[in-house]
Each structure stands twice: as C-alpha cells, then as structure tokens.
C-alpha cells in the first residue's frame, strides 16, 4: 500500500508539473503580445504568406515584420533573398522563431528581437510587413509615415490602414493583403521646384 501511495504521489506530482510547464509555454502564445492593444498570436496562413511574397516581388533589401509571431513571414522572406528581421514582444515566440530559422537554414539572414514595436524605430527598413488589428492601425500608420523613407513599401495583412490608399491588393477574406508605397501615401514623389534659367521671366 505504501508503495502504491508513493507511486501515486509521484504520478500526481509529474502530471501537475507537466501541466504547469505546458501552461507556461502555451499561455504566451495565445495571450496578447502587445501592451497598447490586444494583439493575440494568430499564425499566418500559407495563402497569406504567398500573398505577402507576391506584394514583395521585384523588391529587395531589408525587411521587417512587425509582430513577427512564430517567424514564418521573416523566414519566407529570407528564403527570397531579403535581409529579414522580426520584432515580437512574446519571448517564447522569439526563441521559437530563432529555432525555426536555424532549422530552415536561414538563420544567417534573419534576426528576431524581443521588443515592443512602439519603442523601435523602423527608419532603416525599406520593406515592412504588418499583421495588425484595427485598434493599432491609425497610430502605426502615423508612426511609419514619420519614420520610413519614401522608397519604403508597407504590406498590411488582415486589416488595411485607415487613411492610406493601397497601391496593390491581393487575396480575399482573411487572406487579403494591401501594399502601400509610401511615396504615394506621403505625396513625396520627386517634383522639380527649381526655376531653370530658361524659364525665368
């Protein structure tokens, strides 16, 4: 009887410990990942990823995924030749993303940072991917317009920006993706404001 009780206690302790560990691992994946707005982790579908990559055709250079989740957009972009970076507030997702990048052989072209997007400057990126929620889009629109250069392209998934007019749209339903060229959103196309000698009156 004593032996059975001992085994019972060990099993109970083991199961209890496993449940606590599972809770510690799973909870950050499904709870809000940003502090200012409720943004739970929802993995991108394969169709969404393909739509994002379609909006990045003929583009190159640096890319950032804002709220990178488990890293699948960053990894897919790195496989297409981008120097890809992800910012994520969930530490478990950051570590998992790094593991996935290593497993897929693109860890040298990817970086994942544990950071609040509102505390990061995106000024040195020319391609930006955003999986957001309606509550965050107006403030993020303003932040990106202030920080990015005119040659930047912003790709929004699931929800468009409230004021910008997209240059390109693809997909439907939850897989819809909107692409914005900042030079059009900001109205900063190259315009000649100089008066040449031949036109002076």
Short mmCIF file of C-alpha atoms in Angstrom, two decimals:
data_model
loop_
_atom_site.label_atom_id
_atom_site.label_comp_id
_atom_site.label_asym_id
_atom_site.label_seq_id
_atom_site.Cartn_x
_atom_site.Cartn_y
_atom_site.Cartn_z
CA UNK A 1 0.00 0.00 0.00
CA UNK A 2 2.79 2.38 0.85
CA UNK A 3 4.47 1.68 -2.46
CA UNK A 4 1.26 2.41 -4.35
CA UNK A 5 0.78 5.66 -2.45
CA UNK A 6 4.35 6.69 -3.31
CA UNK A 7 3.82 5.97 -6.98
CA UNK A 8 0.53 7.83 -6.83
CA UNK A 9 2.22 10.89 -5.37
CA UNK A 10 4.98 10.72 -7.97
CA UNK A 11 2.47 10.45 -10.81
CA UNK A 12 0.40 13.30 -9.40
CA UNK A 13 3.49 15.46 -9.00
CA UNK A 14 4.65 14.59 -12.51
CA UNK A 15 1.31 15.37 -14.10
CA UNK A 16 1.00 18.57 -12.11
CA UNK A 17 4.49 19.67 -13.13
CA UNK A 18 3.77 18.88 -16.76
CA UNK A 19 0.57 20.93 -16.67
CA UNK A 20 2.38 23.88 -15.11
CA UNK A 21 5.11 23.66 -17.77
CA UNK A 22 2.51 23.39 -20.53
CA UNK A 23 0.69 26.43 -19.19
CA UNK A 24 3.95 28.40 -19.04
CA UNK A 25 4.73 27.54 -22.66
CA UNK A 26 1.28 27.85 -24.20
CA UNK A 27 -0.05 30.91 -22.38
CA UNK A 28 2.31 33.44 -24.04
CA UNK A 29 1.31 32.08 -27.46
CA UNK A 30 -2.36 32.85 -27.01
CA UNK A 31 -2.35 35.93 -24.78
CA UNK A 32 -1.91 39.49 -26.10
CA UNK A 33 1.56 40.12 -27.46
CA UNK A 34 1.47 43.91 -27.38
CA UNK A 35 0.74 46.14 -24.43
CA UNK A 36 -1.05 49.05 -26.08
CA UNK A 37 -3.60 46.96 -27.91
CA UNK A 38 -4.92 43.43 -27.64
CA UNK A 39 -3.00 41.55 -30.34
CA UNK A 40 -3.11 37.79 -29.77
CA UNK A 41 -0.86 35.47 -31.72
CA UNK A 42 -2.67 34.14 -34.79
CA UNK A 43 -0.38 32.26 -37.22
CA UNK A 44 -0.32 33.43 -40.82
CA UNK A 45 -1.88 31.01 -43.27
CA UNK A 46 0.10 29.66 -46.20
CA UNK A 47 -2.12 31.72 -48.52
CA UNK A 48 -1.37 34.89 -46.56
CA UNK A 49 2.35 34.20 -46.78
CA UNK A 50 2.14 33.72 -50.54
CA UNK A 51 0.13 36.93 -50.88
CA UNK A 52 2.72 38.84 -48.86
CA UNK A 53 5.52 37.49 -51.04
CA UNK A 54 3.55 38.47 -54.14
CA UNK A 55 3.39 42.06 -52.87
CA UNK A 56 7.18 41.97 -52.42
CA UNK A 57 8.02 40.81 -55.93
CA UNK A 58 10.74 42.89 -57.59
CA UNK A 59 11.65 44.31 -54.17
CA UNK A 60 14.90 43.74 -52.31
CA UNK A 61 16.91 44.97 -49.36
CA UNK A 62 15.87 44.96 -45.72
CA UNK A 63 12.52 43.73 -44.44
CA UNK A 64 10.90 43.92 -41.03
CA UNK A 65 7.88 42.00 -39.79
CA UNK A 66 6.13 43.94 -37.02
CA UNK A 67 4.75 41.45 -34.52
CA UNK A 68 6.56 38.53 -36.16
CA UNK A 69 4.87 35.76 -34.16
CA UNK A 70 6.49 32.41 -34.87
CA UNK A 71 8.70 33.88 -37.60
CA UNK A 72 7.13 32.33 -40.67
CA UNK A 73 6.94 35.60 -42.66
CA UNK A 74 10.55 36.51 -41.80
CA UNK A 75 11.77 33.04 -42.75
CA UNK A 76 9.82 33.03 -46.03
CA UNK A 77 11.23 36.46 -46.91
CA UNK A 78 14.78 35.37 -46.10
CA UNK A 79 14.37 32.45 -48.48
CA UNK A 80 13.53 35.02 -51.17
CA UNK A 81 16.77 36.91 -50.55
CA UNK A 82 15.68 39.59 -48.08
CA UNK A 83 17.66 40.56 -45.01
CA UNK A 84 14.71 39.89 -42.75
CA UNK A 85 14.07 40.97 -39.16
CA UNK A 86 11.19 40.29 -36.81
CA UNK A 87 10.09 42.22 -33.73
CA UNK A 88 7.97 40.40 -31.19
CA UNK A 89 7.05 41.03 -27.56
CA UNK A 90 6.48 37.37 -26.72
CA UNK A 91 9.77 35.75 -25.59
CA UNK A 92 8.65 32.19 -26.33
CA UNK A 93 7.78 33.13 -29.90
CA UNK A 94 11.12 34.89 -30.36
CA UNK A 95 13.07 31.82 -29.28
CA UNK A 96 10.87 29.54 -31.35
CA UNK A 97 11.38 31.78 -34.41
CA UNK A 98 15.14 31.60 -33.98
CA UNK A 99 14.93 27.82 -33.79
CA UNK A 100 12.79 27.66 -36.94
CA UNK A 101 15.20 29.92 -38.83
CA UNK A 102 18.11 27.68 -37.80
CA UNK A 103 16.16 24.57 -38.76
CA UNK A 104 15.32 26.03 -42.18
CA UNK A 105 18.91 27.14 -42.81
CA UNK A 106 18.26 30.90 -42.97
CA UNK A 107 19.48 31.92 -39.51
CA UNK A 108 22.33 33.95 -41.04
CA UNK A 109 19.86 36.15 -42.95
CA UNK A 110 17.33 36.58 -40.16
CA UNK A 111 17.20 38.27 -36.79
CA UNK A 112 14.46 38.22 -34.16
CA UNK A 113 14.25 40.82 -31.43
CA UNK A 114 12.26 40.83 -28.23
CA UNK A 115 10.84 44.36 -28.26
CA UNK A 116 7.71 46.49 -28.11
CA UNK A 117 7.08 47.85 -31.62
CA UNK A 118 6.21 51.30 -30.22
CA UNK A 119 9.74 51.58 -28.82
CA UNK A 120 11.51 50.67 -32.07
CA UNK A 121 12.42 52.91 -34.99
CA UNK A 122 11.82 51.34 -38.41
CA UNK A 123 13.60 54.11 -40.31
CA UNK A 124 16.26 51.85 -41.87
CA UNK A 125 13.85 49.33 -43.40
CA UNK A 126 12.60 49.54 -46.98
CA UNK A 127 10.01 46.76 -46.69
CA UNK A 128 7.58 46.47 -43.79
CA UNK A 129 5.05 43.72 -43.11
CA UNK A 130 2.28 44.22 -40.55
CA UNK A 131 -0.23 41.76 -39.12
CA UNK A 132 -2.29 44.13 -37.02
CA UNK A 133 -5.71 44.76 -35.55
CA UNK A 134 -7.97 47.76 -36.27
CA UNK A 135 -7.21 49.45 -32.94
CA UNK A 136 -3.50 49.77 -33.68
CA UNK A 137 -3.58 50.74 -37.36
CA UNK A 138 -4.14 54.54 -37.06
CA UNK A 139 -1.26 55.02 -34.64
CA UNK A 140 1.00 52.67 -36.57
CA UNK A 141 0.17 54.46 -39.82
CA UNK A 142 1.35 57.73 -38.28
CA UNK A 143 4.50 56.14 -36.85
CA UNK A 144 5.54 54.57 -40.15
CA UNK A 145 4.82 57.73 -42.13
CA UNK A 146 7.09 59.68 -39.79
CA UNK A 147 9.94 57.15 -39.77
CA UNK A 148 10.20 55.49 -43.18
CA UNK A 149 11.92 56.76 -46.30
CA UNK A 150 9.90 57.50 -49.44
CA UNK A 151 11.04 54.31 -51.20
CA UNK A 152 9.54 52.07 -48.50
CA UNK A 153 6.71 49.63 -49.15
CA UNK A 154 4.34 48.60 -46.36
CA UNK A 155 2.38 45.37 -46.64
CA UNK A 156 -0.65 45.08 -44.34
CA UNK A 157 -2.38 41.78 -43.69
CA UNK A 158 -5.94 41.14 -42.46
CA UNK A 159 -6.69 44.84 -41.86
CA UNK A 160 -5.82 47.86 -44.07
CA UNK A 161 -4.58 51.21 -42.87
CA UNK A 162 -7.38 53.73 -42.28
CA UNK A 163 -6.16 56.69 -44.34
CA UNK A 164 -3.71 55.39 -46.92
CA UNK A 165 -4.96 54.21 -50.30
CA UNK A 166 -3.31 50.90 -51.28
CA UNK A 167 -1.28 50.71 -54.46
CA UNK A 168 -1.93 46.98 -54.79
CA UNK A 169 -4.35 44.49 -53.25
CA UNK A 170 -4.47 40.71 -53.50
CA UNK A 171 -6.37 37.86 -51.87
CA UNK A 172 -9.78 37.79 -50.26
CA UNK A 173 -11.28 37.46 -46.80
CA UNK A 174 -8.76 37.00 -44.01
CA UNK A 175 -6.07 36.37 -46.62
CA UNK A 176 -6.37 39.86 -48.15
CA UNK A 177 -3.11 41.78 -48.34
CA UNK A 178 -2.70 45.51 -49.06
CA UNK A 179 0.55 47.06 -50.33
CA UNK A 180 1.31 50.75 -49.84
CA UNK A 181 4.18 52.63 -51.48
CA UNK A 182 4.99 55.39 -49.05
CA UNK A 183 5.94 57.84 -51.80
CA UNK A 184 2.27 57.84 -52.84
CA UNK A 185 0.85 57.85 -49.31
CA UNK A 186 3.02 60.75 -48.30
CA UNK A 187 2.89 62.55 -51.64
CA UNK A 188 6.66 62.75 -51.80
CA UNK A 189 7.19 61.87 -55.43
CA UNK A 190 10.12 63.70 -56.93
CA UNK A 191 8.96 67.12 -58.00
CA UNK A 192 11.08 69.80 -59.56
CA UNK A 193 10.63 73.02 -57.64
CA UNK A 194 13.63 74.80 -59.12
CA UNK A 195 13.27 77.51 -61.75
CA UNK A 196 15.69 76.90 -64.56
CA UNK A 197 17.38 79.87 -66.25
CA UNK A 198 15.41 79.25 -69.44
CA UNK A 199 12.07 79.64 -67.71
CA UNK A 200 12.75 82.80 -65.77
CA UNK A 201 10.67 85.77 -66.87
#
